[in-house]
CSV table of C-alpha atoms and ligand atoms in Angstrom, one decimal:
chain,number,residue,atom,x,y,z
A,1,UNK,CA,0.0,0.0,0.0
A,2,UNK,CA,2.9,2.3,0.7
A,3,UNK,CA,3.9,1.8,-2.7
A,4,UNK,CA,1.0,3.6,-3.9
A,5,UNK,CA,1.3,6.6,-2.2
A,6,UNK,CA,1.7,10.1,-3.6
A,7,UNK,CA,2.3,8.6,-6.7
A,8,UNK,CA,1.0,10.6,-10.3
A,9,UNK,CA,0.2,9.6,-13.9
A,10,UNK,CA,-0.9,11.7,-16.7
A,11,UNK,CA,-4.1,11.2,-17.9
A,12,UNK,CA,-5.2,11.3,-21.6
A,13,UNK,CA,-6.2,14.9,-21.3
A,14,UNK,CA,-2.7,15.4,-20.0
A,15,UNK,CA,-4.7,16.5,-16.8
A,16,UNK,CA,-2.6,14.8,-13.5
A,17,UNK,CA,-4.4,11.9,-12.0
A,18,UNK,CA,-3.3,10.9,-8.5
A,19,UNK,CA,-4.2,8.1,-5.6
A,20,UNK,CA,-3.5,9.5,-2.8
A,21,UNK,CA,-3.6,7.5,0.4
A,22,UNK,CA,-4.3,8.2,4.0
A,23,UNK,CA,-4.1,6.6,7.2
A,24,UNK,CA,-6.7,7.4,10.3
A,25,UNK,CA,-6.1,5.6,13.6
A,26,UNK,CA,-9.3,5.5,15.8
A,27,UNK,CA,-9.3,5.6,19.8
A,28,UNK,CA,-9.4,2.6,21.7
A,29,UNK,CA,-13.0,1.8,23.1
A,30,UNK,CA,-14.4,0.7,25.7
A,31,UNK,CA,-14.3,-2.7,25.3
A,32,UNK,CA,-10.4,-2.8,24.5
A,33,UNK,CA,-9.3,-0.2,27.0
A,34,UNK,CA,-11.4,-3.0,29.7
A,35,UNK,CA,-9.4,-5.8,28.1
A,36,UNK,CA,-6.1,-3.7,28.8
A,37,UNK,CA,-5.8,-4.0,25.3
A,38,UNK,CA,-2.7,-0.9,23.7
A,39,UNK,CA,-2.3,-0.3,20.6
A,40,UNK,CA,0.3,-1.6,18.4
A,41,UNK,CA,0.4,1.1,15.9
A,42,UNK,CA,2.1,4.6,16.8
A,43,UNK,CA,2.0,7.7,14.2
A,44,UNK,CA,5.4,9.4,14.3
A,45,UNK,CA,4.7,12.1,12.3
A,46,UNK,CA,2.2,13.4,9.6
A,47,UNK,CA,3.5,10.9,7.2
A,48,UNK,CA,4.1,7.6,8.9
A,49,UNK,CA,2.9,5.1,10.9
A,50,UNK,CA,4.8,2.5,12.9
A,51,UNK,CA,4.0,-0.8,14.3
A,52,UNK,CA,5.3,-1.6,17.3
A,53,UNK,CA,6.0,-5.1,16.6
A,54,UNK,CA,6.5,-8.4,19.3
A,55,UNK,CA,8.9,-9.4,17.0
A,56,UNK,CA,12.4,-10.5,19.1
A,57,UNK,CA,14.9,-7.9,19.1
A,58,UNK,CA,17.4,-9.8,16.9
A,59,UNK,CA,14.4,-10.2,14.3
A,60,UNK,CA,13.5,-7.2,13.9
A,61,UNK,CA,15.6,-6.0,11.4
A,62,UNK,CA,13.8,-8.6,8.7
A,63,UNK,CA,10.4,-6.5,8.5
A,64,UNK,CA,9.8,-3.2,8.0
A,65,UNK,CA,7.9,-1.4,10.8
A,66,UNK,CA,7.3,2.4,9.4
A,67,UNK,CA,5.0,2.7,6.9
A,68,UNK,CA,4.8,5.7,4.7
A,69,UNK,CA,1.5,7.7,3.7
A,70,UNK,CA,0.6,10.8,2.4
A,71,UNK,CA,-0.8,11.8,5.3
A,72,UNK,CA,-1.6,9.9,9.0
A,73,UNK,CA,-4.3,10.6,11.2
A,74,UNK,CA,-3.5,10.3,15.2
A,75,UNK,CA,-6.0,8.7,17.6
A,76,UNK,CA,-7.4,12.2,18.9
A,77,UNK,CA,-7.8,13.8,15.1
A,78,UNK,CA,-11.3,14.9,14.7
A,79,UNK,CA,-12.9,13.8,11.8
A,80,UNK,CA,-13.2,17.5,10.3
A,81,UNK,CA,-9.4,17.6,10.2
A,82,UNK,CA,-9.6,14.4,8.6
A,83,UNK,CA,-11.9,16.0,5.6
A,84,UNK,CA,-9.7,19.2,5.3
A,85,UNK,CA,-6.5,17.6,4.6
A,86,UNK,CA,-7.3,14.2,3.1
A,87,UNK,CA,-10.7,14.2,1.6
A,88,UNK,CA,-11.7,17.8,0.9
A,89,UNK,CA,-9.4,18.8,-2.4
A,90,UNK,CA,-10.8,15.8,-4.3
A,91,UNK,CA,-14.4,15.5,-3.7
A,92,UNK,CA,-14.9,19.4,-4.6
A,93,UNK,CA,-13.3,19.0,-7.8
A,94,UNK,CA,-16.7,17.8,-8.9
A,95,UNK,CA,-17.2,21.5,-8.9
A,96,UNK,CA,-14.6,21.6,-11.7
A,97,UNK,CA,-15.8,19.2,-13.8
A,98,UNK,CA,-13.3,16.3,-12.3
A,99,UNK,CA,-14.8,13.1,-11.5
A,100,UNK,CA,-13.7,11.7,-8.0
A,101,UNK,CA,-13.7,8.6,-5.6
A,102,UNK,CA,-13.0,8.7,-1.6
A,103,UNK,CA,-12.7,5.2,0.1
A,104,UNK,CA,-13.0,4.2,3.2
A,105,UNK,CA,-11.1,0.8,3.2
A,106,UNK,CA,-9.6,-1.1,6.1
A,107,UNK,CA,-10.4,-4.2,8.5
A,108,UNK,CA,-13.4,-4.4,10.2
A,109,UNK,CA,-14.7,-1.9,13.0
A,110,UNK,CA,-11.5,0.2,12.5
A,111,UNK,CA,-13.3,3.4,12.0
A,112,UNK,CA,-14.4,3.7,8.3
A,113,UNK,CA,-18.5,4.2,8.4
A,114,UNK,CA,-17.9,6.9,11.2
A,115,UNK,CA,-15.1,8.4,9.2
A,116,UNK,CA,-17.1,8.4,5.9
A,117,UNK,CA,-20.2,9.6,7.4
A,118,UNK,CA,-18.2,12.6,8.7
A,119,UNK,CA,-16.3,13.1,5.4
A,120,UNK,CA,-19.5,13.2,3.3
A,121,UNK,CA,-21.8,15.1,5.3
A,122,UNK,CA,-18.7,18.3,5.3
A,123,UNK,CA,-18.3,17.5,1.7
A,124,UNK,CA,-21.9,18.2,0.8
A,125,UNK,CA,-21.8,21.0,2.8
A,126,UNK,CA,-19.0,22.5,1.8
A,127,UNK,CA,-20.9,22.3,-1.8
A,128,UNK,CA,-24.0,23.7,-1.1
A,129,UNK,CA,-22.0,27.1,0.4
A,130,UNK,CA,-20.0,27.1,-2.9
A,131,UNK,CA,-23.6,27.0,-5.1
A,132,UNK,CA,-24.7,29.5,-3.0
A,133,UNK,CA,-21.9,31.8,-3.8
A,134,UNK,CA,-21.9,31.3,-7.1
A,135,UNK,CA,-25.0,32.6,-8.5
A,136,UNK,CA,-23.7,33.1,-11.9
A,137,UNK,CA,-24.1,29.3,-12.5
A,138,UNK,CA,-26.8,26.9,-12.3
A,139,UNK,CA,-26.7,23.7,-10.8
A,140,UNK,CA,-28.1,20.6,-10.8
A,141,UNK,CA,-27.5,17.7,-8.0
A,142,UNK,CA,-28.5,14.5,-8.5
A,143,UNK,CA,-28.1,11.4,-5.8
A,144,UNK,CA,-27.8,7.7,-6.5
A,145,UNK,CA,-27.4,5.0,-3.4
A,146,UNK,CA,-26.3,1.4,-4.1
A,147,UNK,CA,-25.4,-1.3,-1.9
A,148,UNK,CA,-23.6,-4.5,-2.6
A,149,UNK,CA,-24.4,-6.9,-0.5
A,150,UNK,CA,-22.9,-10.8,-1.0
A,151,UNK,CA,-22.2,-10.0,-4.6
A,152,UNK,CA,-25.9,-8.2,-5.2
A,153,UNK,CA,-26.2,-4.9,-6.1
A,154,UNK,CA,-29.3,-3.3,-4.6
A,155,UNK,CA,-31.1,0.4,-4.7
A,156,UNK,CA,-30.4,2.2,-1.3
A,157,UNK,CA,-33.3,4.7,-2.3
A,158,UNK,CA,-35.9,2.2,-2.7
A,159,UNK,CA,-37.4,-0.2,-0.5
A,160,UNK,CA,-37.4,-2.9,-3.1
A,161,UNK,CA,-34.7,-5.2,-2.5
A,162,UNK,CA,-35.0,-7.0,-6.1
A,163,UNK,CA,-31.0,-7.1,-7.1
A,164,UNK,CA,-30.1,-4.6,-10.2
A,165,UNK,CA,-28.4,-5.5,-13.2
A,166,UNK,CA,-25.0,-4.1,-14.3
A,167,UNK,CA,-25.0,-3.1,-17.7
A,168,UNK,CA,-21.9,-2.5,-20.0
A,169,UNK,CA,-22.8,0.5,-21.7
A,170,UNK,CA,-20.6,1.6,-25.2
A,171,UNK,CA,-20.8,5.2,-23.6
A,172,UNK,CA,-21.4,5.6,-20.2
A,173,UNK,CA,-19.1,2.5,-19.1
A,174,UNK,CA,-20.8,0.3,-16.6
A,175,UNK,CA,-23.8,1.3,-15.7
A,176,UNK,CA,-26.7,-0.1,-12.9
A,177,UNK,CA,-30.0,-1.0,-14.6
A,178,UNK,CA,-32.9,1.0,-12.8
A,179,UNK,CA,-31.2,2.5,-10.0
A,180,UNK,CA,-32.4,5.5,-8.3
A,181,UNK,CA,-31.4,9.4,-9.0
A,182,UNK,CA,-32.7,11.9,-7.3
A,183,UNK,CA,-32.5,15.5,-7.5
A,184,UNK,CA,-31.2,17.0,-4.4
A,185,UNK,CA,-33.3,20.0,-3.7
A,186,UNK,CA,-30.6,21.8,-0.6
A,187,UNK,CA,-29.1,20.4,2.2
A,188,UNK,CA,-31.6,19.1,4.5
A,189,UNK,CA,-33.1,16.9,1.6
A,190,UNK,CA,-29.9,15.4,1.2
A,191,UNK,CA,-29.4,15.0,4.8
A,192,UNK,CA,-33.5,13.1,4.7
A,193,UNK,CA,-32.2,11.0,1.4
A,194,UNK,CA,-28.8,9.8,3.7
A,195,UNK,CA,-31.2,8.9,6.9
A,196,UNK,CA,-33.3,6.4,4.2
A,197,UNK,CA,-30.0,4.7,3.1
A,198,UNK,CA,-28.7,4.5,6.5
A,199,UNK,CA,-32.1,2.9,7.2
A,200,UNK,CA,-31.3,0.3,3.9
A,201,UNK,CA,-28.0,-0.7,4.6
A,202,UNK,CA,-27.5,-4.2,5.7
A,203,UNK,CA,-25.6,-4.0,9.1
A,204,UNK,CA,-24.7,-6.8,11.6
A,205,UNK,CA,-23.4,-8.1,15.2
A,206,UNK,CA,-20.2,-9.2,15.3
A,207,UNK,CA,-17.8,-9.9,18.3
A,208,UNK,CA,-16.1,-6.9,16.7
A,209,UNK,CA,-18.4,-4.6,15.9
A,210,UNK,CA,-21.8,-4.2,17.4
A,211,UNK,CA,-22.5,-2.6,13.8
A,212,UNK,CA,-20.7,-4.0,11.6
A,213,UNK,CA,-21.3,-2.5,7.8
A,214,UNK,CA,-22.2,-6.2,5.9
A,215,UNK,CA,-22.4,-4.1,2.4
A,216,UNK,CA,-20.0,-1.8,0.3
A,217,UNK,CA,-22.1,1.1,0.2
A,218,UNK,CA,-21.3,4.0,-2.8
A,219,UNK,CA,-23.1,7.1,-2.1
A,220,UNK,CA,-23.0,8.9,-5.6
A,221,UNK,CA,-23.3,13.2,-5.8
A,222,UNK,CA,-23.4,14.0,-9.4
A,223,UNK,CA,-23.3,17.7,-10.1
A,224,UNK,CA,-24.2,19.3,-13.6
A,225,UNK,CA,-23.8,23.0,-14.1
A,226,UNK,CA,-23.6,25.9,-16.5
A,227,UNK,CA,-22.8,29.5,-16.7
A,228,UNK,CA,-26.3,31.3,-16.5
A,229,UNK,CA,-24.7,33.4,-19.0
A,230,UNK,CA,-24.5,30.0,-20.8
A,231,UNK,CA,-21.8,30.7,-24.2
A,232,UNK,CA,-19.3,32.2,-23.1
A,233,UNK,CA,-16.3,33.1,-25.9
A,234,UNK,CA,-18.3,31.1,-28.2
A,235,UNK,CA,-17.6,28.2,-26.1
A,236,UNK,CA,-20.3,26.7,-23.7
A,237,UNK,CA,-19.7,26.0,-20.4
A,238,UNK,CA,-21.2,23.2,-19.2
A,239,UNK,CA,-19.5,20.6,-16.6
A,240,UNK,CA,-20.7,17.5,-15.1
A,241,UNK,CA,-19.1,15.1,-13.0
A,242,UNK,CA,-19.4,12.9,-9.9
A,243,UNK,CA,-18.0,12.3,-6.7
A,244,UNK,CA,-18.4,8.8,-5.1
A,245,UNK,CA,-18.2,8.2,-1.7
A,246,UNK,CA,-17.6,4.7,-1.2
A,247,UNK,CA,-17.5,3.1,3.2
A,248,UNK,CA,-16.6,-0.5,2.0
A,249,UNK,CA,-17.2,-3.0,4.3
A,250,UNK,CA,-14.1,-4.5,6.7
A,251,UNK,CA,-11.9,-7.1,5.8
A,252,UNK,CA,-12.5,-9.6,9.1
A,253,UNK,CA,-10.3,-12.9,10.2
A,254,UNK,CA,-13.4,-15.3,10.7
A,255,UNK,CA,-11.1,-16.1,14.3
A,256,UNK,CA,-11.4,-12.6,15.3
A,257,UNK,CA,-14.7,-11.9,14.3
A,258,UNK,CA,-16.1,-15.6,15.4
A,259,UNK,CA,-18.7,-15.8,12.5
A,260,UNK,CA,-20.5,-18.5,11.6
A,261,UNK,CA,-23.5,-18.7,8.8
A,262,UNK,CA,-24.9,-15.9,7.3
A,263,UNK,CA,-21.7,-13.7,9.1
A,264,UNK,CA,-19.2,-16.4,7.9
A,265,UNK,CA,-20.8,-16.1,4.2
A,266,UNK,CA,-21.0,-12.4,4.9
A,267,UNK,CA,-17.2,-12.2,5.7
A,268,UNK,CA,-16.1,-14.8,2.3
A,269,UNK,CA,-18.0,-12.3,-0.4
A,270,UNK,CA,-16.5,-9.1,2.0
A,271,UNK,CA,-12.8,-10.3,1.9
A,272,UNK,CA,-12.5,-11.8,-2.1
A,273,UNK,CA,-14.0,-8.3,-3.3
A,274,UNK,CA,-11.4,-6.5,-1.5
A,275,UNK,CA,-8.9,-8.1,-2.8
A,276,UNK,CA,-10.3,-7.7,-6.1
A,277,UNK,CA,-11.1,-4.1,-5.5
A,278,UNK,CA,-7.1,-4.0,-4.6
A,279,UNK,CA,-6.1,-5.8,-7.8
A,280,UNK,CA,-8.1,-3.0,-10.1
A,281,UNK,CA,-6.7,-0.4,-7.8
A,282,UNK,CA,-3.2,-2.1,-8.6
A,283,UNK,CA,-4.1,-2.2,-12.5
A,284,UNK,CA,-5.9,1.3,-12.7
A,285,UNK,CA,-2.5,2.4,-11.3
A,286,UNK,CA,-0.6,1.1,-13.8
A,287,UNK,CA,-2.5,2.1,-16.8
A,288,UNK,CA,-2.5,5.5,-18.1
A,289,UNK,CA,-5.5,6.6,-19.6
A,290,UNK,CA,-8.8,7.5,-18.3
A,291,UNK,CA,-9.5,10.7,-15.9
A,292,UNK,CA,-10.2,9.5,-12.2
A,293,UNK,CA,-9.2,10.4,-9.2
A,294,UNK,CA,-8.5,7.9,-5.7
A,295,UNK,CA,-8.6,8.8,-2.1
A,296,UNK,CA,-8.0,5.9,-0.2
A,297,UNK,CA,-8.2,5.7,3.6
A,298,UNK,CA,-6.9,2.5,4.8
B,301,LIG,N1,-12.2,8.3,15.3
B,301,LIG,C1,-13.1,7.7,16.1
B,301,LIG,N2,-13.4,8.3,17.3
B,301,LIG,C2,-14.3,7.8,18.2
B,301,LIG,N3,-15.0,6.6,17.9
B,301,LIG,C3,-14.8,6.0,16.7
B,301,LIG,C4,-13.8,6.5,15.8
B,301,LIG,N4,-13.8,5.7,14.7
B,301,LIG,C5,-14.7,4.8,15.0
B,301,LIG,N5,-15.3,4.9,16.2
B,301,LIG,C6,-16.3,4.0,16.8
B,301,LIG,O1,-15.8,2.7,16.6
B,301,LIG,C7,-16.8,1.8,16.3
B,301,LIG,C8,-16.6,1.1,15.0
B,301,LIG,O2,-16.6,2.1,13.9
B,301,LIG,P1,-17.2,1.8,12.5
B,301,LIG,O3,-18.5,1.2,12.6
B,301,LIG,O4,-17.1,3.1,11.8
B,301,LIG,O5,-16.1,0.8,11.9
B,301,LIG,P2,-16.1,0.2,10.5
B,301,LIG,O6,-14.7,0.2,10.1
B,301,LIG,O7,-17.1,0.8,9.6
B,301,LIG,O8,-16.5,-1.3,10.8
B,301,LIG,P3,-17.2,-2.5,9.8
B,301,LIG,O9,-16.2,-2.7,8.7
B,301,LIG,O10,-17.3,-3.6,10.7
B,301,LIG,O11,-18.5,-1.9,9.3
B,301,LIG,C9,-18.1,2.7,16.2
B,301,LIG,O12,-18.8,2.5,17.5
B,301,LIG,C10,-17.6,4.1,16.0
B,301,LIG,O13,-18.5,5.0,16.6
């Protein structure tokens, strides 16, 4: 993952593409603090991350125990700080016309629905304050919710839980057959279409996490506008793009977690799409076309 970091490619439109990666460490709870439980990873500075490893002394030299990132988060980092420096650049270039992905990734009950939750509500409305001081365009906001839940793909926005189809579309790329959009009228209608979803979302028990996210959720914000004044130098000036935000669900040891059943089955489908997710990550990396942006918080 280190390896990834900070790194940049030039996309077609010679535009710079970049993945940039973050690292947020969340507090002890209860639970672990009554268990005496420490933890065994120490941010030394903005950057890095070390594990403070029960490795013998004399061993210690044969793994690495400082990781590099663009940025790390300490323990007592509100989440605010969190969005300004990690997530906030790249989801408001939607405004510019630059399509976007932040991604909560990391093992289970480490912090990622809490963190996204936090990143996506000060994302929106950081938006909303930008539309409203800039009256010379028109906007348009539309919303999409999707779940996928043990391989299904389901509408977050609807109370149907028929799976939808994913379609391969010559244009548009992939695209999900009959999903929801809705327009988002201001703020406190996106905050009502978020309290649905949350409502949706297929959560469950596990010795882990009393709420434990069983779905990849993507939360999609796509934002159309153009100058009032709508030619301008001849040239329109129309943009549209979206920002996903994307709380994946954790990768769990079925020891730690102690599933069994539908968990256990839960956990298979969970764990072999991350690692698929990290093999396109790994690929998308490599290639050099397209335009899209990756935040990644581990
Ligand atoms: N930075 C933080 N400060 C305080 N509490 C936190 C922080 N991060 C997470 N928590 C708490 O830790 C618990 C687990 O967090 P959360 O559900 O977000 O984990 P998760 O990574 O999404 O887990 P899963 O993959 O199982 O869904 C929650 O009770 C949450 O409120």
């Amino acid at each position: 993952m280190g390896s990834t970091s900070g790194e940049s490619m030039q996309g077609s439109e010679g535009r710079e593409e970049r993945i940039v990666v973050s690292v947020r460490v969340r507090p002890l709870n209860d639970k672990e603090l009554a268990k005496n439980d420490v933890s065994e990873w120490e941010c030394s500075n903005d950057t890095t991350i070390i594990y403070r490893s029960n490795v013998p002394a004399s061993d210690r030299s044969l793994y690495p125990t400082a990781y590099s990132f663009d940025r790390v988060f300490r323990t007592d980092c509100p989440t605010h700080k969190v969005y300004e420096e990690a997530a906030k650049e790249v989801a408001l270039s939607v405004l510019s016309g630059i399509n976007s992905s932040i991604f909560a990734y990391g093992q289970t009950s480490s912090g990622k629905t809490y963190t996204m939750s936090g990143i996506t509500e000060y994302a929106v409305t950081d938006i909303f304050n930008h539309i409203e001081n800039h009256k010379e365009r028109e906007y348009v906001l539309k919303f999409s919710a999707l779940e996928i839940y043990n391989e299904s793909v389901r509408d977050l926005l609807s109370t149907d839980t028929t799976p939808l189809r994913l379609l391969d579309d010559p244009e548009r790329g992939t695209v999900v057959e009959k999903l929801t959009e809705e327009t988002v009228l201001d703020l406190n209608h996106f905050e009502e279409l978020i309290s649905f979803c949350e409502t949706q979302r297929q959560i469950g028990e596990t010795s882990l996490n009393e709420a434990s996210s069983r779905s990849h959720q993507i939360l999609r914000l796509t934002i159309e506008s153009s100058a009032c004044e709508s030619m301008v130098n001849g040239k329109s000036s129309s943009l549209a793009a979206s920002v996903n935000f994307v709380d994946l669900a954790g990768s769990e040891r079925a020891s730690q977690t102690n599933s069994a059943g539908t968990r256990l089955k839960e956990g298979c489908h969970i764990n072999r799409s991350l690692l698929t997710l990290g093999t396109v990550i790994r690929k998308l990396r490599l290639a050099s076309k397209g335009c899209i942006q990756y935040f990644l918080l581990v």
